[in-house]
Tab-separated table of C-alpha atoms in Angstrom:
chain	number	residue	atom	x	y	z
S	1	MET	CA	263.826	240.971	259.871
S	2	ASN	CA	260.070	240.561	260.055
S	3	ILE	CA	257.647	243.431	259.564
S	4	TYR	CA	254.825	243.332	262.095
S	5	GLY	CA	251.368	244.795	261.687
S	6	GLU	CA	248.465	244.623	264.080
S	7	ASN	CA	247.239	241.251	262.780
S	8	ILE	CA	249.793	240.105	260.234
S	9	VAL	CA	253.511	239.721	259.785
S	10	LEU	CA	255.556	239.940	256.609
S	11	ARG	CA	258.402	237.467	256.786
S	12	ALA	CA	261.071	236.117	254.510
S	13	ILE	CA	260.209	233.283	252.169
S	14	SER	CA	261.645	229.986	253.375
S	15	GLU	CA	261.964	226.565	251.802
S	16	SER	CA	259.028	225.368	253.917
S	17	ASP	CA	256.837	227.787	251.913
S	18	ALA	CA	257.429	225.834	248.688
S	19	PRO	CA	254.105	223.923	248.849
S	20	LEU	CA	252.112	227.161	249.323
S	21	LEU	CA	253.945	228.948	246.508
S	22	LEU	CA	253.622	225.926	244.240
S	23	GLN	CA	249.881	225.741	244.884
S	24	MET	CA	249.495	229.457	244.151
S	25	ILE	CA	251.504	229.501	240.907
S	26	ASN	CA	249.841	226.341	239.585
S	27	ASP	CA	246.291	227.505	240.403
S	28	PRO	CA	244.626	228.590	237.126
S	29	ASP	CA	242.438	231.237	238.789
S	30	THR	CA	245.343	232.820	240.647
S	31	GLU	CA	247.559	232.654	237.573
S	32	ARG	CA	244.875	234.359	235.461
S	33	MET	CA	244.433	237.187	238.012
S	34	LEU	CA	248.210	237.784	238.005
S	35	GLY	CA	248.417	238.252	234.265
S	36	GLY	CA	248.131	234.748	232.889
S	37	SER	CA	251.734	234.334	231.825
S	38	SER	CA	253.132	231.495	233.911
S	39	PHE	CA	253.660	227.848	233.052
S	40	PRO	CA	253.198	224.833	235.329
S	41	VAL	CA	255.945	224.680	237.943
S	42	SER	CA	257.383	221.544	239.570
S	43	MET	CA	258.358	221.281	243.233
S	44	SER	CA	262.068	221.128	242.357
S	45	ALA	CA	261.763	224.265	240.191
S	46	GLN	CA	259.902	226.026	243.006
S	47	GLN	CA	262.598	225.121	245.515
S	48	SER	CA	265.323	226.356	243.149
S	49	TRP	CA	263.448	229.657	242.701
S	50	ILE	CA	263.246	230.133	246.485
S	51	GLN	CA	266.997	229.573	246.811
S	52	ARG	CA	267.746	232.102	244.052
S	53	GLN	CA	265.625	234.786	245.741
S	54	ALA	CA	267.882	234.842	248.792
S	55	ASN	CA	270.491	236.758	246.766
S	56	ASN	CA	268.110	239.226	245.109
S	57	SER	CA	268.346	242.574	246.906
S	58	ASP	CA	266.456	244.485	244.183
S	59	VAL	CA	263.081	242.930	245.001
S	60	LEU	CA	261.583	242.253	248.421
S	61	ARG	CA	259.360	239.174	248.385
S	62	CYS	CA	257.609	238.267	251.628
S	63	ILE	CA	255.132	235.761	252.930
S	64	ILE	CA	252.040	237.245	254.554
S	65	ALA	CA	251.249	235.322	257.744
S	66	ASP	CA	248.891	235.664	260.673
S	67	ARG	CA	250.777	237.213	263.554
S	68	SER	CA	249.702	234.400	265.885
S	69	ALA	CA	250.906	231.662	263.488
S	70	THR	CA	253.806	233.107	261.508
S	71	GLU	CA	254.930	229.735	260.185
S	72	VAL	CA	251.689	229.363	258.173
S	73	GLY	CA	251.746	231.448	255.000
S	74	LEU	CA	248.545	233.069	253.755
S	75	GLY	CA	249.872	234.767	250.637
S	76	THR	CA	252.683	236.868	249.267
S	77	VAL	CA	253.628	240.479	248.768
S	78	ILE	CA	256.265	241.754	246.347
S	79	LEU	CA	257.913	245.161	246.532
S	80	SER	CA	260.038	246.090	243.528
S	81	ASP	CA	261.806	249.138	242.147
S	82	ILE	CA	262.810	250.042	245.684
S	83	ASP	CA	264.563	253.401	245.836
S	84	ARG	CA	266.955	252.790	248.721
S	85	LYS	CA	268.555	256.209	248.364
S	86	ASN	CA	265.322	258.211	248.746
S	87	GLY	CA	263.311	255.752	250.815
């Protein structure tokens, strides 16, 4: 299920997003802004991470995309500690 806004869409992460995610996690400026605790990631490790996320129902990770070009990722959003009982 995609979540649509006026100009953007939040969609599930797919294997085709691996290059975008790899670029983001390996960018020193981005890594520093996110807490500075990651190590360089290879493409195969990134692809394995994407596959593992498919079974994680505790955290919602989405790609932010332009509504007119949903296949092109612009960034990510992560929702965690979701209280499904109380919404």
